Short mmCIF file of C-alpha atoms and ligand atoms in Angstrom, two decimals:
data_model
loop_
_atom_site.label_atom_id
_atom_site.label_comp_id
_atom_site.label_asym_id
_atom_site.label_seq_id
_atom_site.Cartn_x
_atom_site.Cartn_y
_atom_site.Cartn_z
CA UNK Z 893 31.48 332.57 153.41
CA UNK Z 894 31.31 334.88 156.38
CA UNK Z 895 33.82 337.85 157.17
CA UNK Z 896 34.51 336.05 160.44
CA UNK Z 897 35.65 332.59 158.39
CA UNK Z 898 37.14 334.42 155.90
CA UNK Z 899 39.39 336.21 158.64
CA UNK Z 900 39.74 332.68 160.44
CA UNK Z 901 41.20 331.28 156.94
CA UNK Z 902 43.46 334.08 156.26
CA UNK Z 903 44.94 334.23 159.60
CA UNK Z 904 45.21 330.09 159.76
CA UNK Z 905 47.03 330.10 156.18
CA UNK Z 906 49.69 332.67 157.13
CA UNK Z 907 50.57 330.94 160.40
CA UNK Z 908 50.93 328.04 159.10
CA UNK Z 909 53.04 329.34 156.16
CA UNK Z 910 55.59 330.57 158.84
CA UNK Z 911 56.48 327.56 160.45
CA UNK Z 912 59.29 325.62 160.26
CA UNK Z 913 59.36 323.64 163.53
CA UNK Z 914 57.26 320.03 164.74
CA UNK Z 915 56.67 322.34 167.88
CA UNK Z 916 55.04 325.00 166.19
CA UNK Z 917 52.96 322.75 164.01
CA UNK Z 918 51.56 320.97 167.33
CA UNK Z 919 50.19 324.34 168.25
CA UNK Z 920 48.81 325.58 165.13
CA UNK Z 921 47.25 322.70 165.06
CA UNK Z 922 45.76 322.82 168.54
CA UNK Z 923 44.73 326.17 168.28
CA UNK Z 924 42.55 325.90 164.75
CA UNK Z 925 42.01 322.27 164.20
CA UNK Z 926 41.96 321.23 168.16
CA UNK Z 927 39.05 320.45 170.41
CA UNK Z 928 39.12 323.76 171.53
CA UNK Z 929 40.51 325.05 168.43
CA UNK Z 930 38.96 328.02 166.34
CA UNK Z 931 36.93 325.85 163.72
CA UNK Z 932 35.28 324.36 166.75
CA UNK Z 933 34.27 327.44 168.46
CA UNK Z 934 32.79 329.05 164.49
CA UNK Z 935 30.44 325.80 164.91
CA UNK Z 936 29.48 326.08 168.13
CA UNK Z 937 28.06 330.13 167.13
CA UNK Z 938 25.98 328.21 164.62
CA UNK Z 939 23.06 328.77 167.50
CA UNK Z 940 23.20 331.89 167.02
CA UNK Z 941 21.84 332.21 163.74
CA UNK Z 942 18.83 332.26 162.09
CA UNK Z 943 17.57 328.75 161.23
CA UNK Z 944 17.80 329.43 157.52
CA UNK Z 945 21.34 330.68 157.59
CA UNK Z 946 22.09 327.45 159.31
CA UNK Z 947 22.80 324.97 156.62
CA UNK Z 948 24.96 327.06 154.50
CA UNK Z 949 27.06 328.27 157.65
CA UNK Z 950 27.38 324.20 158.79
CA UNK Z 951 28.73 323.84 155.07
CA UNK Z 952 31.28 326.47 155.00
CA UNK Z 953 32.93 325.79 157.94
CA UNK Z 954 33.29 321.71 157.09
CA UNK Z 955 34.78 323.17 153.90
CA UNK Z 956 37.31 325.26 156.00
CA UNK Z 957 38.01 322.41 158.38
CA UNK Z 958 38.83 319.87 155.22
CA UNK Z 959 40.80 323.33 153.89
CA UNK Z 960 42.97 323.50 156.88
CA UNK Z 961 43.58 320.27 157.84
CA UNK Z 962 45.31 319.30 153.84
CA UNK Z 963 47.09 322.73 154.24
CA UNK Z 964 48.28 321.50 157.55
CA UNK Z 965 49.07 318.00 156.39
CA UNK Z 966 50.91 319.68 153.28
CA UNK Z 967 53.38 322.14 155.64
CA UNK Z 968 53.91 318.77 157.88
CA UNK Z 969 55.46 316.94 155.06
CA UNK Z 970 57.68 319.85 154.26
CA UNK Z 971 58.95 320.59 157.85
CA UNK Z 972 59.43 316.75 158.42
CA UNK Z 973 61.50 316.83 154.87
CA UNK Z 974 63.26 319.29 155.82
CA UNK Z 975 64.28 318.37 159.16
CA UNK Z 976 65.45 315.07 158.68
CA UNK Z 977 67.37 316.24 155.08
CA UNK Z 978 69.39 318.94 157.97
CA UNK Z 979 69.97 316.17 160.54
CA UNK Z 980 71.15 314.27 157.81
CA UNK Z 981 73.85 316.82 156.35
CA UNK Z 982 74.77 317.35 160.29
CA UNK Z 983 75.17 313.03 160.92
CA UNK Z 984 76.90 312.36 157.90
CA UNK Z 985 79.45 310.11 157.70
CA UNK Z 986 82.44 310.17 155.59
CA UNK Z 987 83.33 306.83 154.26
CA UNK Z 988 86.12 307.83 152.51
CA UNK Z 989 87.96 308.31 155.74
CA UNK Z 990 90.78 305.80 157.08
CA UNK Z 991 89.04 303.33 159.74
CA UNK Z 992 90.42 303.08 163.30
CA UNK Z 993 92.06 299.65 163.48
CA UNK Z 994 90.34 298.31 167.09
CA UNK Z 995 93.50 297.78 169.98
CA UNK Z 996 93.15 293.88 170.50
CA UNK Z 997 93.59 292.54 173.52
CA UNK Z 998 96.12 289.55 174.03
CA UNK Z 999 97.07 287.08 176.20
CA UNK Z 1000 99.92 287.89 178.40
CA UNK Z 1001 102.83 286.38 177.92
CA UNK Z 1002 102.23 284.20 181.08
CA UNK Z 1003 99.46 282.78 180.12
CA UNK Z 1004 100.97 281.92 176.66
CA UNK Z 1005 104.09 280.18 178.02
CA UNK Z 1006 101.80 277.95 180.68
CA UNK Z 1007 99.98 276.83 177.34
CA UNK Z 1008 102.81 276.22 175.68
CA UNK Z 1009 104.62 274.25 178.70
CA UNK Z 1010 101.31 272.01 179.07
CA UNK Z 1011 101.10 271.69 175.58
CA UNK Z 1012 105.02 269.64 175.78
CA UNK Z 1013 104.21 268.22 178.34
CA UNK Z 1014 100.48 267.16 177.11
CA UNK Z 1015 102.35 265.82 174.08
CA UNK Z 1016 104.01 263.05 176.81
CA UNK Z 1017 100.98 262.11 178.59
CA UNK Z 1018 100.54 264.52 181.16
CA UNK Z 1019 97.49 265.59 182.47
CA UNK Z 1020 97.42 269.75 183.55
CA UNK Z 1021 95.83 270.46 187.49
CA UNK Z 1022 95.32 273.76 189.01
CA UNK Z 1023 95.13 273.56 193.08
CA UNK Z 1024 94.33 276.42 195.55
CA UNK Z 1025 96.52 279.82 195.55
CA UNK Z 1026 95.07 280.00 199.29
CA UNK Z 1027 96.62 276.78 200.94
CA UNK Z 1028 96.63 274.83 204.29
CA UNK Z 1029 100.30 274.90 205.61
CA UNK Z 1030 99.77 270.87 205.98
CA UNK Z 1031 100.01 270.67 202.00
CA UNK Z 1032 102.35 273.42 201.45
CA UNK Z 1033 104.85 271.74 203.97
CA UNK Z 1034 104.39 269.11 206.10
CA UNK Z 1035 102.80 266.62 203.65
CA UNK Z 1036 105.83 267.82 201.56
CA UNK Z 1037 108.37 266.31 204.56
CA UNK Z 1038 108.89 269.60 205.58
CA UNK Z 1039 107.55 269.57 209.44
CA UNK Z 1040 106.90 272.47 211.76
CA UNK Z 1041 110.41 273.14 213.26
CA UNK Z 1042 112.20 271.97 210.01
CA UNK Z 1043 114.84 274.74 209.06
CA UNK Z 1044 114.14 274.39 205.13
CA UNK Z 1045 110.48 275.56 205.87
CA UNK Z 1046 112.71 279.25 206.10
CA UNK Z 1047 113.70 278.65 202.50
CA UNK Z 1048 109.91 279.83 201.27
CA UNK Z 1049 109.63 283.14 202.48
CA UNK Z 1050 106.02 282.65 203.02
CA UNK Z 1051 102.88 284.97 203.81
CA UNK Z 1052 100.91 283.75 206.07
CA UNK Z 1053 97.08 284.08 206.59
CA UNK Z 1054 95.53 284.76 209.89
CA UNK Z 1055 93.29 282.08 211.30
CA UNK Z 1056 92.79 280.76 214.97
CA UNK Z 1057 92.18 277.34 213.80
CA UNK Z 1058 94.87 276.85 211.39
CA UNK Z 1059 97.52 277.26 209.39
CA UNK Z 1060 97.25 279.07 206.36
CA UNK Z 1061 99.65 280.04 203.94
CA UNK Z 1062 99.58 281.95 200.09
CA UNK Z 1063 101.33 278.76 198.54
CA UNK Z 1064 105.02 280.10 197.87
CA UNK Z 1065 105.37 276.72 195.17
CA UNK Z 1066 103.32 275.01 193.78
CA UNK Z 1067 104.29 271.46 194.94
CA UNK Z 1068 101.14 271.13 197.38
CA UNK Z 1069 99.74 269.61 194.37
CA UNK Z 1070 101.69 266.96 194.30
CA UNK Z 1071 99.88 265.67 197.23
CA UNK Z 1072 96.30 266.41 196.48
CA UNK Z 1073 96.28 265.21 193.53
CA UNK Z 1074 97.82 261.63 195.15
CA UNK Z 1075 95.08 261.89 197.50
CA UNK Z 1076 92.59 261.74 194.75
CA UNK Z 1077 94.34 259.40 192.41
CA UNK Z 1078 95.88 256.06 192.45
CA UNK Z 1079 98.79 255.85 190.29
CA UNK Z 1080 99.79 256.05 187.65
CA UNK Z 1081 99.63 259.69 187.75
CA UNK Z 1082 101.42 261.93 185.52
CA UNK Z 1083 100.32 265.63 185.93
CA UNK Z 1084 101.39 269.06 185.21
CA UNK Z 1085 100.19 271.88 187.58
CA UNK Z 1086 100.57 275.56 186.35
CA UNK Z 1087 99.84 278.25 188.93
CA UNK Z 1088 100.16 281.37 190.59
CA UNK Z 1089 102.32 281.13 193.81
CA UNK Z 1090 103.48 283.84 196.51
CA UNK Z 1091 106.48 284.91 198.42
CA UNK Z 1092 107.68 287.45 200.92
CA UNK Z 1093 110.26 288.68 198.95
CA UNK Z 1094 112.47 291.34 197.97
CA UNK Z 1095 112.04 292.75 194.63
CA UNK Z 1096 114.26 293.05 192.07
CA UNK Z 1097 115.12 292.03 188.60
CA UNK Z 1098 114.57 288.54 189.48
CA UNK Z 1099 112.33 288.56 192.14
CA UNK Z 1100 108.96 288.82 192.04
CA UNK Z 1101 106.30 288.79 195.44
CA UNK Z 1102 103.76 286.56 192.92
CA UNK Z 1103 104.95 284.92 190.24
CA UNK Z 1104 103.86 281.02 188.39
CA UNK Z 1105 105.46 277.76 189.05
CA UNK Z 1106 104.77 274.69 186.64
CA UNK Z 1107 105.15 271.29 188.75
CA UNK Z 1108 105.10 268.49 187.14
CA UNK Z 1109 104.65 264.67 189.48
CA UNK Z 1110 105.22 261.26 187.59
CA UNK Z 1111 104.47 258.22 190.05
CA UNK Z 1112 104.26 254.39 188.93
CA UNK Z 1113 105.68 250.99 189.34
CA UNK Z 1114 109.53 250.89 188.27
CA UNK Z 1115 109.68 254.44 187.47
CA UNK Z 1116 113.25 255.89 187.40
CA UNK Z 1117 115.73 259.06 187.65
CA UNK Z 1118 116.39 258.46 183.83
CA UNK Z 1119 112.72 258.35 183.05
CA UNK Z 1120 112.76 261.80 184.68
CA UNK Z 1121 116.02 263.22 182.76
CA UNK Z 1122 114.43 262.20 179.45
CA UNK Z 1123 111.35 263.81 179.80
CA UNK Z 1124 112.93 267.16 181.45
CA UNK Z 1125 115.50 266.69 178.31
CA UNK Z 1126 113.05 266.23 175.88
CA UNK Z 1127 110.90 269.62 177.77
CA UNK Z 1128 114.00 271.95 177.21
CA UNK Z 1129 114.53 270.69 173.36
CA UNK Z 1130 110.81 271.31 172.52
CA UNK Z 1131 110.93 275.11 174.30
CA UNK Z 1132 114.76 276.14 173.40
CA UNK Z 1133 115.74 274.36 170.56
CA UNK Z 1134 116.87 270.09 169.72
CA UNK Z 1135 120.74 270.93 170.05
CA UNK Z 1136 120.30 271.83 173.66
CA UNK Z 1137 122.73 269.65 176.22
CA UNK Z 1138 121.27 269.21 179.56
CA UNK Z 1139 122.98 268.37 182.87
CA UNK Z 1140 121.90 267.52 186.80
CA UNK Z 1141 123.41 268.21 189.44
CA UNK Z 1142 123.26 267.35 193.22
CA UNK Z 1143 120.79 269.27 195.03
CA UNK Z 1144 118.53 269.45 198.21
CA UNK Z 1145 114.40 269.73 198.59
CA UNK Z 1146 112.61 268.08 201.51
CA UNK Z 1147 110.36 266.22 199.04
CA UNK Z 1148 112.88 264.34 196.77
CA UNK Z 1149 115.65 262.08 197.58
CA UNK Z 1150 118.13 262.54 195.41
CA UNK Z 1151 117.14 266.01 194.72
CA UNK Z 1152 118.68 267.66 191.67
CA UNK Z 1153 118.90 271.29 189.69
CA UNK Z 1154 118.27 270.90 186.26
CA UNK Z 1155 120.32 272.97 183.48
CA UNK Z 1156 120.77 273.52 179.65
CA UNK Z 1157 123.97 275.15 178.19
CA UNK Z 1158 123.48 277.96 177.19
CA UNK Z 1159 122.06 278.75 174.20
CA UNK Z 1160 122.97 282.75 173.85
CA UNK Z 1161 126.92 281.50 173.98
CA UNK Z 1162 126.43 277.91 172.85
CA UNK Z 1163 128.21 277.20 176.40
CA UNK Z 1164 131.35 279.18 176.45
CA UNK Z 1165 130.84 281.45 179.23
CA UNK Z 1166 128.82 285.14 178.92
CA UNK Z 1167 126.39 287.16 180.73
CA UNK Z 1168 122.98 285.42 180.95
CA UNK Z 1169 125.03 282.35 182.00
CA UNK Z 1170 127.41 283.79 184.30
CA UNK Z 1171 130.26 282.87 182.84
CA UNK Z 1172 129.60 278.93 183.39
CA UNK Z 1173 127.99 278.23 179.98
CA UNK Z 1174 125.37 276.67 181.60
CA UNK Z 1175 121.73 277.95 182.82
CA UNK Z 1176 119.92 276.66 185.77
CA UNK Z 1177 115.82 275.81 184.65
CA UNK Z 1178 114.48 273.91 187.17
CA UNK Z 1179 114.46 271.70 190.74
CA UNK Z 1180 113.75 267.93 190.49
CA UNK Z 1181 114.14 264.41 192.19
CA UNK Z 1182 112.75 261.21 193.46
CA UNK Z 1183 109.59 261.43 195.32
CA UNK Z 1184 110.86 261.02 198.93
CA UNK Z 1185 109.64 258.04 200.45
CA UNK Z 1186 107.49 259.86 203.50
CA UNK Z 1187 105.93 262.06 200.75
CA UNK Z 1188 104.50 258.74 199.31
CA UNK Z 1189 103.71 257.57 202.79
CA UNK Z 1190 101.56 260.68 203.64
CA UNK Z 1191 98.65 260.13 201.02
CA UNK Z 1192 99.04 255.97 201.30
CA UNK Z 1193 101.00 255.18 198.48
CA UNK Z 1194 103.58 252.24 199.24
CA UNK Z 1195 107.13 253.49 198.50
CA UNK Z 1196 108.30 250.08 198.26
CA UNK Z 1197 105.70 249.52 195.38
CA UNK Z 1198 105.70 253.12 194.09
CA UNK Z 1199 108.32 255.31 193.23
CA UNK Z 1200 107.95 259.37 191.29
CA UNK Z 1201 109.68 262.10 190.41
CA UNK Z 1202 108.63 265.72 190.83
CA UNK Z 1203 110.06 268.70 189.57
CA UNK Z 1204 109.09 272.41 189.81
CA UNK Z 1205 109.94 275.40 187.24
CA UNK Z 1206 109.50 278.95 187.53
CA UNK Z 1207 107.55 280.37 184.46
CA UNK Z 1208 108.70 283.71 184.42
CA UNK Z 1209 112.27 282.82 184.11
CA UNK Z 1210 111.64 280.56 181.76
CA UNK Z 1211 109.45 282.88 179.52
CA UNK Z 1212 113.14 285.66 180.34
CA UNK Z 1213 115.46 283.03 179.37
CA UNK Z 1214 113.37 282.36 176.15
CA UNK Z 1215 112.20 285.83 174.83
CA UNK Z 1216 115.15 288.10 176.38
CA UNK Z 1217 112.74 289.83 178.76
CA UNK Z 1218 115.83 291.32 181.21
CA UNK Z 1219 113.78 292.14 184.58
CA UNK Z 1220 110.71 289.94 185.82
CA UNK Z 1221 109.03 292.87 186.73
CA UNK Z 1222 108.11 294.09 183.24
CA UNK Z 1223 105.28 291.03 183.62
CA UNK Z 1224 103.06 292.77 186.00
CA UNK Z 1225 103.17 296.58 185.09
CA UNK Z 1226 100.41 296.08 182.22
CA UNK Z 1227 102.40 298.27 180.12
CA UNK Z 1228 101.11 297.35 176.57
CA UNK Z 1229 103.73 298.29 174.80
CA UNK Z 1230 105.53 295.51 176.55
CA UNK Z 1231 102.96 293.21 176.80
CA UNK Z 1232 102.00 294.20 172.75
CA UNK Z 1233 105.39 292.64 171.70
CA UNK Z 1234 104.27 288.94 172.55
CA UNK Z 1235 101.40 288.79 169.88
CA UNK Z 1236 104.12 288.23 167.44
CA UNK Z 1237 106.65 286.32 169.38
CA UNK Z 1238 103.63 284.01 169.70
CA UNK Z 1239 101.90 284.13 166.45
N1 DAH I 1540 108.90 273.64 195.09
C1 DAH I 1540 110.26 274.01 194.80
C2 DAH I 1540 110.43 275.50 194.98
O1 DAH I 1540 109.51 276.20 194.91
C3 DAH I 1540 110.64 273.62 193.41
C4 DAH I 1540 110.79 272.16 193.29
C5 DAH I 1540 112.02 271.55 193.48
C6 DAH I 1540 109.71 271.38 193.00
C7 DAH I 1540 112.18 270.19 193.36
C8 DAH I 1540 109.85 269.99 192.89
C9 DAH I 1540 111.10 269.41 193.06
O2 DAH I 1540 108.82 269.20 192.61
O3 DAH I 1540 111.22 268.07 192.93
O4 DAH I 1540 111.51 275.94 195.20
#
């Protein structure tokens, strides 16, 4: 072999003995193996030389090509080796180590007491509706018997929507429902409607600017006011316990006639008189009544063929009364460890 290839081989083997990086390789191999690498430019000077030295020359540098290139595919396998055995020591994982147990997400406790209202009432035939949180005042009022310049349409502290055409309210109760879903239905119709309702309102422990109402409407022939303390009765068993009393009393909403409050005795002082219950033994859950005849009139039902009863509830106090939540504001500050304590109240 020539000086020149001999020099070409030395000087190829100890570069390539030096490296360590896929980088370096690339240009080792560029600058012997390559196109325009070293071995190509020894067998491009074969022109140069006599015709007899020819053959020989062509041999020795295929020799060194075939030399270099299993040297270089050699070194590869070593710097590949021992690249991915470092990035391995540097990724490692230790399995021995305690696993991170994943924060689950829950349902609020909202959400869970709507489910488990529906469910009771589900349990005695009654369908669950959802309506529209953005309502037309005719449905959040007037349909109700509550008409423009009536004084109890003060009693909802409503927000109103601006619109030129008409009037639009956030509903402040759920009992709008009541008359879509008559519009839709003939009777019977026994539904349930959970929602989200709004009020202009001061806050405070018990007052909440958006908080859920549960309505419930029963219409059919020969229904009656006992029908409707039976099934409210047999409501507050199922969610606070069988012994529960209940009582009505008197009580006024445009939409009913009689109208009455609804109330258990109280089950943190088995009626004697504390705190929660004011001293009276007994706690206030819900409104209720008759369906008031014009209600019935508005979406064509024949009162003298038809008569309902309607109540409304409001969720949140219900869920407070139930679970000893003290201030209805705790619901919407999506402070987990509060909202955390209601996967095993619920489980
Ligand atoms: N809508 C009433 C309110 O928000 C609650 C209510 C009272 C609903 C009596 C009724 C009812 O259906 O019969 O204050």
């Amino acid at each position: 072999m020539s000086d020149d290839l001999e020099r070409l081989k030395r000087e190829a083997s100890e570069r390539l003995e030096r490296i360590t990086s896929e980088d370096d390789l690339a240009d080792w191999h560029r600058d012997f193996l390559g196109r325009q690498g070293q071995i190509t430019s020894a067998m491009k000077g074969i022109s140069q030389l006599p015709a007899e030295e020819r053959p020989a020359f062509g041999q020795a540098v295929n020799a060194l090509r075939n030399e270099l290139q299993e040297a270089f595919d050699n070194r590869q396998d070593q710097v590949l080796a021992a690249s991915l055995q470092s990035r391995l020591q540097q990724e490692s994982v230790d399995v021995t180590l305690p696993g991170r147990t994943p924060l689950a997400g829950t349902l609020h406790p909202v959400t869970r007491m709507i489910r488990e209202i529906t469910r009771v009432f589900g349990l005695m035939g009654f369908q669950t509706v959802e309506g529209p949180e953005v309502e037309d005042a005719y449905y959040a009022f007037d349909a109700l018997n509550i008409p423009q310049d009536h004084p109890a349409r003060d009693v909802w502290d409503t927000i109103f929507i601006e619109s030129e055409q008409r009037e639009i309210v956030l509903r402040p109760h759920t009992s709008p429902m009541q008359i879509r879903t008559m519009e839709q239905v003939e009777p019977p119709v026994r539904v349930v409607v959970p929602g989200r309702c709004y009020r202009y309102e001061a806050l405070d422990a018990t007052h909440e600017w958006h908080f859920h109402q549960i309505e419930g409407l029963a219409v059919d022939t020969s229904i009656t006011m006992t029908d409707l303390k039976g099934t409210l009765a047999e409501f507050a068993r199922q969610i606070f316990g069988q012994e529960r009393k209940v009582r009505f009393r008197c009580d006024y909403f445009p939409f009913v006639e009689p109208g009455v409050d609804f109330a258990i005795d109280c089950m943190f002082c088995e009626g004697k008189g504390c705190r929660v219950c004011s001293g009276t033994g007994w706690i206030e859950l819900l409104g209720a009544g008759m369906v008031h005849p014009n209600v019935l009139r508005h979406v064509g039902y024949d009162p003298d063929v038809y008569t309902g009863w309607a109540f409304g509830m409001g969720i949140e106090r219900i869920a407070m009364l139930k679970y000893g939540i003290e201030d209805i504001r705790h619901f919407y500050q999506g402070d987990v460890r509060f909202l955390s304590q209601f996967n095993r109240v619920f489980a």
